Amino acid sequence: MLAQAAFFVLFVLAPVFNLLRYDLVAGHAWLLGFEWRAGLDDFSSGRIDALGALGRILGRVLLPILAAGALLIGVAWRWGRLYCGWLCPHFSVVETLNGLMRRASGKPSVWEPRTLPPREPDGRPVRQDARWWLVTVPLAVGFAFVWAVVLLTYLLPPFQVYGHLLALEPSRNEAIFIVAGTLLLSIEFLFARHLFCRYACAVGMFQSLAWMGNREAMVVGFERERAADCADCYSACDHVCPMRLKPRNIKRAMFTCTQCAQCVSACETTQQDNPAGSLLHWVSGSAARRNEAAFAPPRPPLKQERTLP
């Protein structure tokens, strides 16, 4: 939670301090407080040739992007979608609104087929009250407005954007961007939060593909031989998953797992009086391979060839 809150603050303040943004007015990017230019002005003025311009594009634009992407994919290949579960500002909105919507309707999403049990893994009651909609909907719209404004500051000078808003005099283009962004993000936050994470987010999808490509990557392992111990539980691990997955399932069915560890924590809580302990654990390496193999269906016996007498 602290990591998510800190990264959300970074997401909001990064343009203000020119840590990372592209300025459409100035025509160049900012990185860690310094101007970041592709260097094509020298090509336009004839100081460098086409080969030199190509080298600058590769060195100053493509290579940094590829390096950042390689780091993200490398982390995902070994540990899964850690960025999504522990840093992503969108996922922090997903978890916040899931909890509020559960209080308002008994379900973390409008698409959930059934209401969840009215208690937390530690036994605390979760009381459903429709008046929570009076908090949930305005907060979702508020998140959408903040996102729209912040995204705009990644493209225009932040002090210009915030100054216009404080004076209630945004430019026509700023107003169109903020209104359209708030409307679209409000719809997404209210109706398609985890669906976006599962099916539409390119950053999350590439992480999932890298993670699935490594059979020894870190994964939530389930002690299948102790499945009978789950009879005393109300599937708390399923109910707490923000992505609405089944944590005891095979890795292929957990393609979009964000490694948030809420299922592991829920299992530890519900099994705290069990001497054998939790049934869900983080596993990696050969243990991850064995965990997946435990779910593999038995192969049918090979048919023996019929011999003629």
PDB file of C-alpha atoms in Angstrom:
ATOM      1  CA  MET A   1       0.000   0.000   0.000  1.00  0.00           C
ATOM      2  CA  LEU A   2       2.797   2.443   0.871  1.00  0.00           C
ATOM      3  CA  ALA A   3       4.634   1.618  -2.360  1.00  0.00           C
ATOM      4  CA  GLN A   4       1.477   2.256  -4.377  1.00  0.00           C
ATOM      5  CA  ALA A   5       0.763   5.546  -2.590  1.00  0.00           C
ATOM      6  CA  ALA A   6       4.354   6.721  -3.094  1.00  0.00           C
ATOM      7  CA  PHE A   7       4.303   5.830  -6.786  1.00  0.00           C
ATOM      8  CA  PHE A   8       0.931   7.563  -7.247  1.00  0.00           C
ATOM      9  CA  VAL A   9       2.444  10.729  -5.770  1.00  0.00           C
ATOM     10  CA  LEU A  10       5.426  10.319  -8.121  1.00  0.00           C
ATOM     11  CA  PHE A  11       3.020   9.875 -11.048  1.00  0.00           C
ATOM     12  CA  VAL A  12       1.332  13.182 -10.165  1.00  0.00           C
ATOM     13  CA  LEU A  13       4.480  15.187  -9.410  1.00  0.00           C
ATOM     14  CA  ALA A  14       6.845  13.870 -12.101  1.00  0.00           C
ATOM     15  CA  PRO A  15       5.721  16.451 -14.696  1.00  0.00           C
ATOM     16  CA  VAL A  16       5.872  19.292 -12.149  1.00  0.00           C
ATOM     17  CA  PHE A  17       9.559  18.654 -11.464  1.00  0.00           C
ATOM     18  CA  ASN A  18      10.334  17.714 -15.093  1.00  0.00           C
ATOM     19  CA  LEU A  19      11.301  14.203 -14.070  1.00  0.00           C
ATOM     20  CA  LEU A  20       9.639  12.695 -17.141  1.00  0.00           C
ATOM     21  CA  ARG A  21       7.370  14.358 -19.705  1.00  0.00           C
ATOM     22  CA  TYR A  22       7.206  15.573 -23.282  1.00  0.00           C
ATOM     23  CA  ASP A  23       6.556  19.287 -23.752  1.00  0.00           C
ATOM     24  CA  LEU A  24       4.499  19.938 -26.885  1.00  0.00           C
ATOM     25  CA  VAL A  25       5.046  23.685 -26.522  1.00  0.00           C
ATOM     26  CA  ALA A  26       8.850  23.494 -26.293  1.00  0.00           C
ATOM     27  CA  GLY A  27       9.067  20.567 -28.696  1.00  0.00           C
ATOM     28  CA  HIS A  28      11.326  18.381 -26.563  1.00  0.00           C
ATOM     29  CA  ALA A  29      11.197  15.951 -23.652  1.00  0.00           C
ATOM     30  CA  TRP A  30      12.348  16.368 -20.062  1.00  0.00           C
ATOM     31  CA  LEU A  31      14.156  13.662 -18.107  1.00  0.00           C
ATOM     32  CA  LEU A  32      15.281  13.980 -14.473  1.00  0.00           C
ATOM     33  CA  GLY A  33      15.176  17.773 -14.719  1.00  0.00           C
ATOM     34  CA  PHE A  34      17.201  18.044 -17.925  1.00  0.00           C
ATOM     35  CA  GLU A  35      16.088  18.812 -21.457  1.00  0.00           C
ATOM     36  CA  TRP A  36      16.094  15.709 -23.622  1.00  0.00           C
ATOM     37  CA  ARG A  37      16.294  16.392 -27.343  1.00  0.00           C
ATOM     38  CA  ALA A  38      16.634  14.087 -30.295  1.00  0.00           C
ATOM     39  CA  GLY A  39      19.168  16.497 -31.798  1.00  0.00           C
ATOM     40  CA  LEU A  40      17.484  16.821 -35.184  1.00  0.00           C
ATOM     41  CA  ASP A  41      17.932  20.611 -35.194  1.00  0.00           C
ATOM     42  CA  ASP A  42      21.510  20.053 -36.298  1.00  0.00           C
ATOM     43  CA  PHE A  43      20.251  17.953 -39.216  1.00  0.00           C
ATOM     44  CA  SER A  44      17.770  20.669 -40.241  1.00  0.00           C
ATOM     45  CA  SER A  45      20.522  23.272 -40.199  1.00  0.00           C
ATOM     46  CA  GLY A  46      22.908  21.037 -42.160  1.00  0.00           C
ATOM     47  CA  ARG A  47      25.469  20.515 -39.381  1.00  0.00           C
ATOM     48  CA  ILE A  48      25.054  16.718 -39.492  1.00  0.00           C
ATOM     49  CA  ASP A  49      24.128  14.334 -42.295  1.00  0.00           C
ATOM     50  CA  ALA A  50      21.307  11.785 -42.458  1.00  0.00           C
ATOM     51  CA  LEU A  51      23.488   9.053 -40.929  1.00  0.00           C
ATOM     52  CA  GLY A  52      24.286  11.283 -37.975  1.00  0.00           C
ATOM     53  CA  ALA A  53      20.588  12.081 -37.511  1.00  0.00           C
ATOM     54  CA  LEU A  54      19.780   8.375 -37.556  1.00  0.00           C
ATOM     55  CA  GLY A  55      22.446   7.732 -34.933  1.00  0.00           C
ATOM     56  CA  ARG A  56      20.980  10.394 -32.658  1.00  0.00           C
ATOM     57  CA  ILE A  57      17.484   8.975 -33.003  1.00  0.00           C
ATOM     58  CA  LEU A  58      18.781   5.513 -32.152  1.00  0.00           C
ATOM     59  CA  GLY A  59      20.957   6.675 -29.257  1.00  0.00           C
ATOM     60  CA  ARG A  60      18.722   9.286 -27.714  1.00  0.00           C
ATOM     61  CA  VAL A  61      15.225   7.928 -28.399  1.00  0.00           C
ATOM     62  CA  LEU A  62      15.017   4.256 -29.327  1.00  0.00           C
ATOM     63  CA  LEU A  63      17.768   2.836 -27.112  1.00  0.00           C
ATOM     64  CA  PRO A  64      16.510   4.455 -23.860  1.00  0.00           C
ATOM     65  CA  ILE A  65      12.985   3.224 -24.607  1.00  0.00           C
ATOM     66  CA  LEU A  66      14.259  -0.263 -25.374  1.00  0.00           C
ATOM     67  CA  ALA A  67      16.400  -0.283 -22.212  1.00  0.00           C
ATOM     68  CA  ALA A  68      13.422   0.681 -20.025  1.00  0.00           C
ATOM     69  CA  GLY A  69      11.296  -1.944 -21.746  1.00  0.00           C
ATOM     70  CA  ALA A  70      13.980  -4.589 -21.302  1.00  0.00           C
ATOM     71  CA  LEU A  71      14.200  -3.826 -17.580  1.00  0.00           C
ATOM     72  CA  LEU A  72      10.427  -4.128 -17.202  1.00  0.00           C
ATOM     73  CA  ILE A  73      10.287  -7.386 -19.168  1.00  0.00           C
ATOM     74  CA  GLY A  74      13.308  -8.792 -17.313  1.00  0.00           C
ATOM     75  CA  VAL A  75      11.678  -8.201 -13.947  1.00  0.00           C
ATOM     76  CA  ALA A  76       8.413  -9.712 -15.210  1.00  0.00           C
ATOM     77  CA  TRP A  77      10.207 -12.771 -16.636  1.00  0.00           C
ATOM     78  CA  ARG A  78      11.600 -13.610 -13.204  1.00  0.00           C
ATOM     79  CA  TRP A  79       9.001 -12.299 -10.770  1.00  0.00           C
ATOM     80  CA  GLY A  80       5.823 -11.601 -12.749  1.00  0.00           C
ATOM     81  CA  ARG A  81       3.813  -8.399 -12.957  1.00  0.00           C
ATOM     82  CA  LEU A  82       5.409  -6.728  -9.933  1.00  0.00           C
ATOM     83  CA  TYR A  83       4.993  -3.299 -11.474  1.00  0.00           C
ATOM     84  CA  CYS A  84       1.246  -3.818 -11.779  1.00  0.00           C
ATOM     85  CA  GLY A  85       0.674  -5.135  -8.273  1.00  0.00           C
ATOM     86  CA  TRP A  86       3.063  -2.900  -6.339  1.00  0.00           C
ATOM     87  CA  LEU A  87       3.540   0.357  -8.275  1.00  0.00           C
ATOM     88  CA  CYS A  88       0.984   0.948 -11.018  1.00  0.00           C
ATOM     89  CA  PRO A  89      -1.175   4.015 -10.179  1.00  0.00           C
ATOM     90  CA  HIS A  90      -4.077   2.515 -12.124  1.00  0.00           C
ATOM     91  CA  PHE A  91      -4.045  -0.662 -10.033  1.00  0.00           C
ATOM     92  CA  SER A  92      -4.185   1.393  -6.831  1.00  0.00           C
ATOM     93  CA  VAL A  93      -7.439   2.892  -8.154  1.00  0.00           C
ATOM     94  CA  VAL A  94      -8.683  -0.625  -8.980  1.00  0.00           C
ATOM     95  CA  GLU A  95      -8.131  -1.852  -5.430  1.00  0.00           C
ATOM     96  CA  THR A  96      -9.606   1.269  -3.817  1.00  0.00           C
ATOM     97  CA  LEU A  97     -12.791   1.211  -5.890  1.00  0.00           C
ATOM     98  CA  ASN A  98     -13.137  -2.569  -5.523  1.00  0.00           C
ATOM     99  CA  GLY A  99     -13.323  -2.153  -1.751  1.00  0.00           C
ATOM    100  CA  LEU A 100     -15.819   0.706  -1.914  1.00  0.00           C
ATOM    101  CA  MET A 101     -18.014  -1.028  -4.464  1.00  0.00           C
ATOM    102  CA  ARG A 102     -18.083  -4.131  -2.281  1.00  0.00           C
ATOM    103  CA  ARG A 103     -19.404  -2.044   0.593  1.00  0.00           C
ATOM    104  CA  ALA A 104     -22.014  -0.470  -1.656  1.00  0.00           C
ATOM    105  CA  SER A 105     -23.275  -3.589  -3.446  1.00  0.00           C
ATOM    106  CA  GLY A 106     -21.632  -6.618  -1.862  1.00  0.00           C
ATOM    107  CA  LYS A 107     -19.661  -7.143  -5.078  1.00  0.00           C
ATOM    108  CA  PRO A 108     -16.282  -5.687  -6.106  1.00  0.00           C
ATOM    109  CA  SER A 109     -17.489  -5.202  -9.673  1.00  0.00           C
ATOM    110  CA  VAL A 110     -20.827  -4.667 -11.378  1.00  0.00           C
ATOM    111  CA  TRP A 111     -20.035  -7.734 -13.485  1.00  0.00           C
ATOM    112  CA  GLU A 112     -19.549 -10.075 -10.514  1.00  0.00           C
ATOM    113  CA  PRO A 113     -22.221 -12.810 -10.730  1.00  0.00           C
ATOM    114  CA  ARG A 114     -22.682 -13.225  -6.950  1.00  0.00           C
ATOM    115  CA  THR A 115     -22.180 -11.159  -3.842  1.00  0.00           C
ATOM    116  CA  LEU A 116     -19.127 -11.982  -1.748  1.00  0.00           C
ATOM    117  CA  PRO A 117     -19.326 -13.371   1.793  1.00  0.00           C
ATOM    118  CA  PRO A 118     -19.955 -10.455   4.191  1.00  0.00           C
ATOM    119  CA  ARG A 119     -16.687 -10.803   6.091  1.00  0.00           C
ATOM    120  CA  GLU A 120     -12.971 -10.283   5.729  1.00  0.00           C
ATOM    121  CA  PRO A 121     -10.468 -13.179   5.936  1.00  0.00           C
ATOM    122  CA  ASP A 122      -9.841 -12.313   9.602  1.00  0.00           C
ATOM    123  CA  GLY A 123     -13.548 -12.561  10.383  1.00  0.00           C
ATOM    124  CA  ARG A 124     -14.360  -8.853  10.495  1.00  0.00           C
ATOM    125  CA  PRO A 125     -17.830  -8.168   9.048  1.00  0.00           C
ATOM    126  CA  VAL A 126     -18.261  -6.213   5.821  1.00  0.00           C
ATOM    127  CA  ARG A 127     -21.596  -4.445   6.017  1.00  0.00           C
ATOM    128  CA  GLN A 128     -23.320  -3.720   2.730  1.00  0.00           C
ATOM    129  CA  ASP A 129     -24.957  -0.308   2.528  1.00  0.00           C
ATOM    130  CA  ALA A 130     -26.182   1.317  -0.680  1.00  0.00           C
ATOM    131  CA  ARG A 131     -25.242   4.730   0.728  1.00  0.00           C
ATOM    132  CA  TRP A 132     -21.616   3.860  -0.066  1.00  0.00           C
ATOM    133  CA  TRP A 133     -22.498   4.595  -3.702  1.00  0.00           C
ATOM    134  CA  LEU A 134     -22.554   8.255  -2.658  1.00  0.00           C
ATOM    135  CA  VAL A 135     -18.828   7.859  -1.945  1.00  0.00           C
ATOM    136  CA  THR A 136     -17.896   5.376  -4.665  1.00  0.00           C
ATOM    137  CA  VAL A 137     -19.206   7.225  -7.720  1.00  0.00           C
ATOM    138  CA  PRO A 138     -17.867  10.718  -6.821  1.00  0.00           C
ATOM    139  CA  LEU A 139     -14.494   9.215  -5.893  1.00  0.00           C
ATOM    140  CA  ALA A 140     -14.300   7.359  -9.223  1.00  0.00           C
ATOM    141  CA  VAL A 141     -15.083  10.598 -11.078  1.00  0.00           C
ATOM    142  CA  GLY A 142     -12.551  12.417  -8.889  1.00  0.00           C
ATOM    143  CA  PHE A 143      -9.858   9.875  -9.715  1.00  0.00           C
ATOM    144  CA  ALA A 144     -10.742  10.246 -13.411  1.00  0.00           C
ATOM    145  CA  PHE A 145     -10.449  14.052 -13.211  1.00  0.00           C
ATOM    146  CA  VAL A 146      -7.061  13.837 -11.474  1.00  0.00           C
ATOM    147  CA  TRP A 147      -5.822  11.360 -14.070  1.00  0.00           C
ATOM    148  CA  ALA A 148      -7.008  13.540 -16.964  1.00  0.00           C
ATOM    149  CA  VAL A 149      -5.305  16.636 -15.547  1.00  0.00           C
ATOM    150  CA  VAL A 150      -2.074  14.794 -14.734  1.00  0.00           C
ATOM    151  CA  LEU A 151      -1.918  13.187 -18.178  1.00  0.00           C
ATOM    152  CA  LEU A 152      -2.318  16.637 -19.704  1.00  0.00           C
ATOM    153  CA  THR A 153       0.660  17.912 -17.673  1.00  0.00           C
ATOM    154  CA  TYR A 154       2.791  15.225 -19.319  1.00  0.00           C
ATOM    155  CA  LEU A 155       2.158  17.036 -22.625  1.00  0.00           C
ATOM    156  CA  LEU A 156       1.831  20.719 -21.678  1.00  0.00           C
ATOM    157  CA  PRO A 157       3.732  22.846 -19.129  1.00  0.00           C
ATOM    158  CA  PRO A 158       2.295  21.814 -15.718  1.00  0.00           C
ATOM    159  CA  PHE A 159       2.247  25.322 -14.255  1.00  0.00           C
ATOM    160  CA  GLN A 160       0.304  26.516 -17.290  1.00  0.00           C
ATOM    161  CA  VAL A 161      -2.288  23.756 -16.871  1.00  0.00           C
ATOM    162  CA  TYR A 162      -2.673  24.176 -13.103  1.00  0.00           C
ATOM    163  CA  GLY A 163      -2.659  27.961 -13.387  1.00  0.00           C
ATOM    164  CA  HIS A 164      -5.497  27.910 -15.894  1.00  0.00           C
ATOM    165  CA  LEU A 165      -7.488  25.501 -13.719  1.00  0.00           C
ATOM    166  CA  LEU A 166      -7.039  27.574 -10.563  1.00  0.00           C
ATOM    167  CA  ALA A 167      -8.220  30.642 -12.462  1.00  0.00           C
ATOM    168  CA  LEU A 168     -11.092  28.581 -13.928  1.00  0.00           C
ATOM    169  CA  GLU A 169      -9.911  29.665 -17.364  1.00  0.00           C
ATOM    170  CA  PRO A 170      -8.555  26.587 -19.167  1.00  0.00           C
ATOM    171  CA  SER A 171      -7.913  26.969 -22.869  1.00  0.00           C
ATOM    172  CA  ARG A 172     -10.315  25.375 -25.304  1.00  0.00           C
ATOM    173  CA  ASN A 173      -8.006  22.438 -26.036  1.00  0.00           C
ATOM    174  CA  GLU A 174      -7.225  21.929 -22.354  1.00  0.00           C
ATOM    175  CA  ALA A 175     -10.935  21.900 -21.488  1.00  0.00           C
ATOM    176  CA  ILE A 176     -11.726  19.401 -24.256  1.00  0.00           C
ATOM    177  CA  PHE A 177      -8.907  17.085 -23.138  1.00  0.00           C
ATOM    178  CA  ILE A 178      -9.875  17.227 -19.454  1.00  0.00           C
ATOM    179  CA  VAL A 179     -13.624  16.784 -20.036  1.00  0.00           C
ATOM    180  CA  ALA A 180     -13.154  13.921 -22.517  1.00  0.00           C
ATOM    181  CA  GLY A 181     -10.508  12.258 -20.340  1.00  0.00           C
ATOM    182  CA  THR A 182     -12.631  12.540 -17.205  1.00  0.00           C
ATOM    183  CA  LEU A 183     -15.668  11.073 -18.969  1.00  0.00           C
ATOM    184  CA  LEU A 184     -13.808   8.126 -20.493  1.00  0.00           C
ATOM    185  CA  LEU A 185     -11.816   7.349 -17.356  1.00  0.00           C
ATOM    186  CA  SER A 186     -14.947   7.589 -15.182  1.00  0.00           C
ATOM    187  CA  ILE A 187     -16.600   4.929 -17.337  1.00  0.00           C
ATOM    188  CA  GLU A 188     -13.471   2.779 -17.167  1.00  0.00           C
ATOM    189  CA  PHE A 189     -13.055   3.125 -13.404  1.00  0.00           C
ATOM    190  CA  LEU A 190     -16.720   2.372 -12.705  1.00  0.00           C
ATOM    191  CA  PHE A 191     -17.295  -0.470 -15.159  1.00  0.00           C
ATOM    192  CA  ALA A 192     -14.044  -1.909 -16.529  1.00  0.00           C
ATOM    193  CA  ARG A 193     -11.212  -1.467 -14.040  1.00  0.00           C
ATOM    194  CA  HIS A 194      -9.793  -4.974 -13.785  1.00  0.00           C
ATOM    195  CA  LEU A 195     -11.069  -5.834 -17.276  1.00  0.00           C
ATOM    196  CA  PHE A 196      -8.783  -3.118 -18.635  1.00  0.00           C
ATOM    197  CA  CYS A 197      -5.860  -4.564 -16.671  1.00  0.00           C
ATOM    198  CA  ARG A 198      -6.600  -8.063 -17.930  1.00  0.00           C
ATOM    199  CA  TYR A 199      -7.337  -7.459 -21.594  1.00  0.00           C
ATOM    200  CA  ALA A 200      -6.415  -3.935 -22.707  1.00  0.00           C
ATOM    201  CA  CYS A 201      -3.254  -2.767 -20.919  1.00  0.00           C
ATOM    202  CA  ALA A 202      -0.276  -3.305 -23.240  1.00  0.00           C
ATOM    203  CA  VAL A 203       2.236  -2.862 -20.397  1.00  0.00           C
ATOM    204  CA  GLY A 204       0.523  -5.575 -18.373  1.00  0.00           C
ATOM    205  CA  MET A 205       0.114  -7.880 -21.373  1.00  0.00           C
ATOM    206  CA  PHE A 206       3.827  -7.847 -22.262  1.00  0.00           C
ATOM    207  CA  GLN A 207       4.704  -8.553 -18.625  1.00  0.00           C
ATOM    208  CA  SER A 208       2.306 -11.507 -18.568  1.00  0.00           C
ATOM    209  CA  LEU A 209       3.774 -12.931 -21.774  1.00  0.00           C
ATOM    210  CA  ALA A 210       7.301 -12.705 -20.360  1.00  0.00           C
ATOM    211  CA  TRP A 211       6.204 -14.308 -17.091  1.00  0.00           C
ATOM    212  CA  MET A 212       4.444 -17.177 -18.866  1.00  0.00           C
ATOM    213  CA  GLY A 213       7.592 -17.810 -20.901  1.00  0.00           C
ATOM    214  CA  ASN A 214       9.568 -18.714 -17.762  1.00  0.00           C
ATOM    215  CA  ARG A 215       8.355 -21.935 -16.165  1.00  0.00           C
ATOM    216  CA  GLU A 216      10.548 -21.280 -13.131  1.00  0.00           C
ATOM    217  CA  ALA A 217       9.293 -17.726 -12.491  1.00  0.00           C
ATOM    218  CA  MET A 218       7.887 -16.806  -9.102  1.00  0.00           C
ATOM    219  CA  VAL A 219       4.269 -17.904  -8.779  1.00  0.00           C
ATOM    220  CA  VAL A 220       1.679 -18.533  -6.082  1.00  0.00           C
ATOM    221  CA  GLY A 221       1.980 -22.220  -5.271  1.00  0.00           C
ATOM    222  CA  PHE A 222      -0.904 -24.296  -3.885  1.00  0.00           C
ATOM    223  CA  GLU A 223      -0.348 -27.387  -1.714  1.00  0.00           C
ATOM    224  CA  ARG A 224      -2.743 -29.570  -3.645  1.00  0.00           C
ATOM    225  CA  GLU A 225      -2.277 -32.556  -1.347  1.00  0.00           C
ATOM    226  CA  ARG A 226      -3.783 -30.489   1.479  1.00  0.00           C
ATOM    227  CA  ALA A 227      -6.801 -29.332  -0.503  1.00  0.00           C
ATOM    228  CA  ALA A 228      -9.120 -30.809   2.136  1.00  0.00           C
ATOM    229  CA  ASP A 229      -8.039 -28.020   4.517  1.00  0.00           C
ATOM    230  CA  CYS A 230      -9.834 -25.582   2.228  1.00  0.00           C
ATOM    231  CA  ALA A 231     -13.143 -27.063   3.389  1.00  0.00           C
ATOM    232  CA  ASP A 232     -12.931 -24.946   6.549  1.00  0.00           C
ATOM    233  CA  CYS A 233     -12.461 -21.780   4.477  1.00  0.00           C
ATOM    234  CA  TYR A 234     -14.949 -19.836   2.370  1.00  0.00           C
ATOM    235  CA  SER A 235     -12.524 -19.429  -0.568  1.00  0.00           C
ATOM    236  CA  ALA A 236     -11.131 -16.241   0.927  1.00  0.00           C
ATOM    237  CA  CYS A 237      -8.230 -16.261  -1.553  1.00  0.00           C
ATOM    238  CA  ASP A 238     -10.681 -16.085  -4.475  1.00  0.00           C
ATOM    239  CA  HIS A 239     -12.724 -13.292  -2.940  1.00  0.00           C
ATOM    240  CA  VAL A 240      -9.808 -10.945  -2.166  1.00  0.00           C
ATOM    241  CA  CYS A 241      -8.204 -11.118  -5.628  1.00  0.00           C
ATOM    242  CA  PRO A 242      -8.523  -7.647  -7.231  1.00  0.00           C
ATOM    243  CA  MET A 243      -8.253  -9.184 -10.698  1.00  0.00           C
ATOM    244  CA  ARG A 244     -11.044 -11.696  -9.941  1.00  0.00           C
ATOM    245  CA  LEU A 245      -8.841 -14.744 -10.543  1.00  0.00           C
ATOM    246  CA  LYS A 246      -8.757 -18.142  -8.843  1.00  0.00           C
ATOM    247  CA  PRO A 247      -5.364 -18.282  -7.064  1.00  0.00           C
ATOM    248  CA  ARG A 248      -5.484 -22.061  -6.535  1.00  0.00           C
ATOM    249  CA  ASN A 249      -5.682 -22.635 -10.275  1.00  0.00           C
ATOM    250  CA  ILE A 250      -2.863 -23.450 -12.695  1.00  0.00           C
ATOM    251  CA  LYS A 251      -0.503 -20.725 -13.866  1.00  0.00           C
ATOM    252  CA  ARG A 252      -2.031 -20.649 -17.345  1.00  0.00           C
ATOM    253  CA  ALA A 253      -5.345 -19.604 -15.787  1.00  0.00           C
ATOM    254  CA  MET A 254      -3.514 -16.954 -13.734  1.00  0.00           C
ATOM    255  CA  PHE A 255      -2.108 -15.246 -16.838  1.00  0.00           C
ATOM    256  CA  THR A 256      -2.928 -11.748 -15.559  1.00  0.00           C
ATOM    257  CA  CYS A 257      -1.891 -12.234 -11.920  1.00  0.00           C
ATOM    258  CA  THR A 258      -0.360  -9.005 -10.587  1.00  0.00           C
ATOM    259  CA  GLN A 259       1.592 -10.651  -7.735  1.00  0.00           C
ATOM    260  CA  CYS A 260      -0.206  -8.431  -5.222  1.00  0.00           C
ATOM    261  CA  ALA A 261      -0.038 -11.272  -2.632  1.00  0.00           C
ATOM    262  CA  GLN A 262      -3.522 -10.607  -1.260  1.00  0.00           C
ATOM    263  CA  CYS A 263      -4.485 -14.246  -1.784  1.00  0.00           C
ATOM    264  CA  VAL A 264      -1.390 -15.441   0.106  1.00  0.00           C
ATOM    265  CA  SER A 265      -2.161 -13.076   2.970  1.00  0.00           C
ATOM    266  CA  ALA A 266      -5.816 -14.187   3.064  1.00  0.00           C
ATOM    267  CA  CYS A 267      -4.839 -17.862   3.208  1.00  0.00           C
ATOM    268  CA  GLU A 268      -2.343 -17.221   5.999  1.00  0.00           C
ATOM    269  CA  THR A 269      -5.070 -15.439   7.966  1.00  0.00           C
ATOM    270  CA  THR A 270      -7.736 -18.109   7.541  1.00  0.00           C
ATOM    271  CA  GLN A 271      -5.266 -20.928   8.307  1.00  0.00           C
ATOM    272  CA  GLN A 272      -3.559 -19.238  11.248  1.00  0.00           C
ATOM    273  CA  ASP A 273      -4.898 -21.878  13.662  1.00  0.00           C
ATOM    274  CA  ASN A 274      -3.871 -24.733  11.385  1.00  0.00           C
ATOM    275  CA  PRO A 275      -0.590 -26.316  12.599  1.00  0.00           C
ATOM    276  CA  ALA A 276       0.307 -27.101   8.981  1.00  0.00           C
ATOM    277  CA  GLY A 277       0.055 -23.413   8.098  1.00  0.00           C
ATOM    278  CA  SER A 278      -1.034 -21.728   4.883  1.00  0.00           C
ATOM    279  CA  LEU A 279      -1.774 -23.607   1.671  1.00  0.00           C
ATOM    280  CA  LEU A 280      -0.626 -20.792  -0.606  1.00  0.00           C
ATOM    281  CA  HIS A 281       3.066 -19.841  -0.821  1.00  0.00           C
ATOM    282  CA  TRP A 282       5.412 -18.041  -3.162  1.00  0.00           C
ATOM    283  CA  VAL A 283       7.445 -20.622  -5.093  1.00  0.00           C
ATOM    284  CA  SER A 284      10.041 -20.333  -7.838  1.00  0.00           C
ATOM    285  CA  GLY A 285      12.632 -22.411  -9.649  1.00  0.00           C
ATOM    286  CA  SER A 286      12.086 -26.148  -9.575  1.00  0.00           C
ATOM    287  CA  ALA A 287       9.316 -25.693  -7.000  1.00  0.00           C
ATOM    288  CA  ALA A 288       7.385 -23.611  -9.541  1.00  0.00           C
ATOM    289  CA  ARG A 289       7.778 -26.375 -12.115  1.00  0.00           C
ATOM    290  CA  ARG A 290       6.510 -28.977  -9.649  1.00  0.00           C
ATOM    291  CA  ASN A 291       3.604 -26.739  -8.674  1.00  0.00           C
ATOM    292  CA  GLU A 292       2.472 -26.538 -12.284  1.00  0.00           C
ATOM    293  CA  ALA A 293       3.054 -30.240 -12.877  1.00  0.00           C
ATOM    294  CA  ALA A 294       0.817 -31.115  -9.916  1.00  0.00           C
ATOM    295  CA  PHE A 295      -2.129 -29.690 -11.823  1.00  0.00           C
ATOM    296  CA  ALA A 296      -1.367 -31.413 -15.098  1.00  0.00           C
ATOM    297  CA  PRO A 297      -3.981 -34.022 -16.044  1.00  0.00           C
ATOM    298  CA  PRO A 298      -2.723 -37.598 -16.233  1.00  0.00           C
ATOM    299  CA  ARG A 299      -1.755 -38.718 -19.670  1.00  0.00           C
ATOM    300  CA  PRO A 300      -3.930 -41.461 -21.197  1.00  0.00           C
ATOM    301  CA  PRO A 301      -2.174 -44.807 -21.513  1.00  0.00           C
ATOM    302  CA  LEU A 302      -0.635 -45.540 -24.881  1.00  0.00           C
ATOM    303  CA  LYS A 303      -2.631 -47.914 -27.018  1.00  0.00           C
ATOM    304  CA  GLN A 304      -0.799 -51.165 -27.616  1.00  0.00           C
ATOM    305  CA  GLU A 305      -0.590 -52.330 -31.170  1.00  0.00           C
ATOM    306  CA  ARG A 306      -2.733 -55.336 -31.899  1.00  0.00           C
ATOM    307  CA  THR A 307      -0.643 -58.308 -32.974  1.00  0.00           C
ATOM    308  CA  LEU A 308      -1.918 -60.775 -35.482  1.00  0.00           C
ATOM    309  CA  PRO A 309      -2.003 -64.432 -34.417  1.00  0.00           C
TER     310      PRO A 309
END
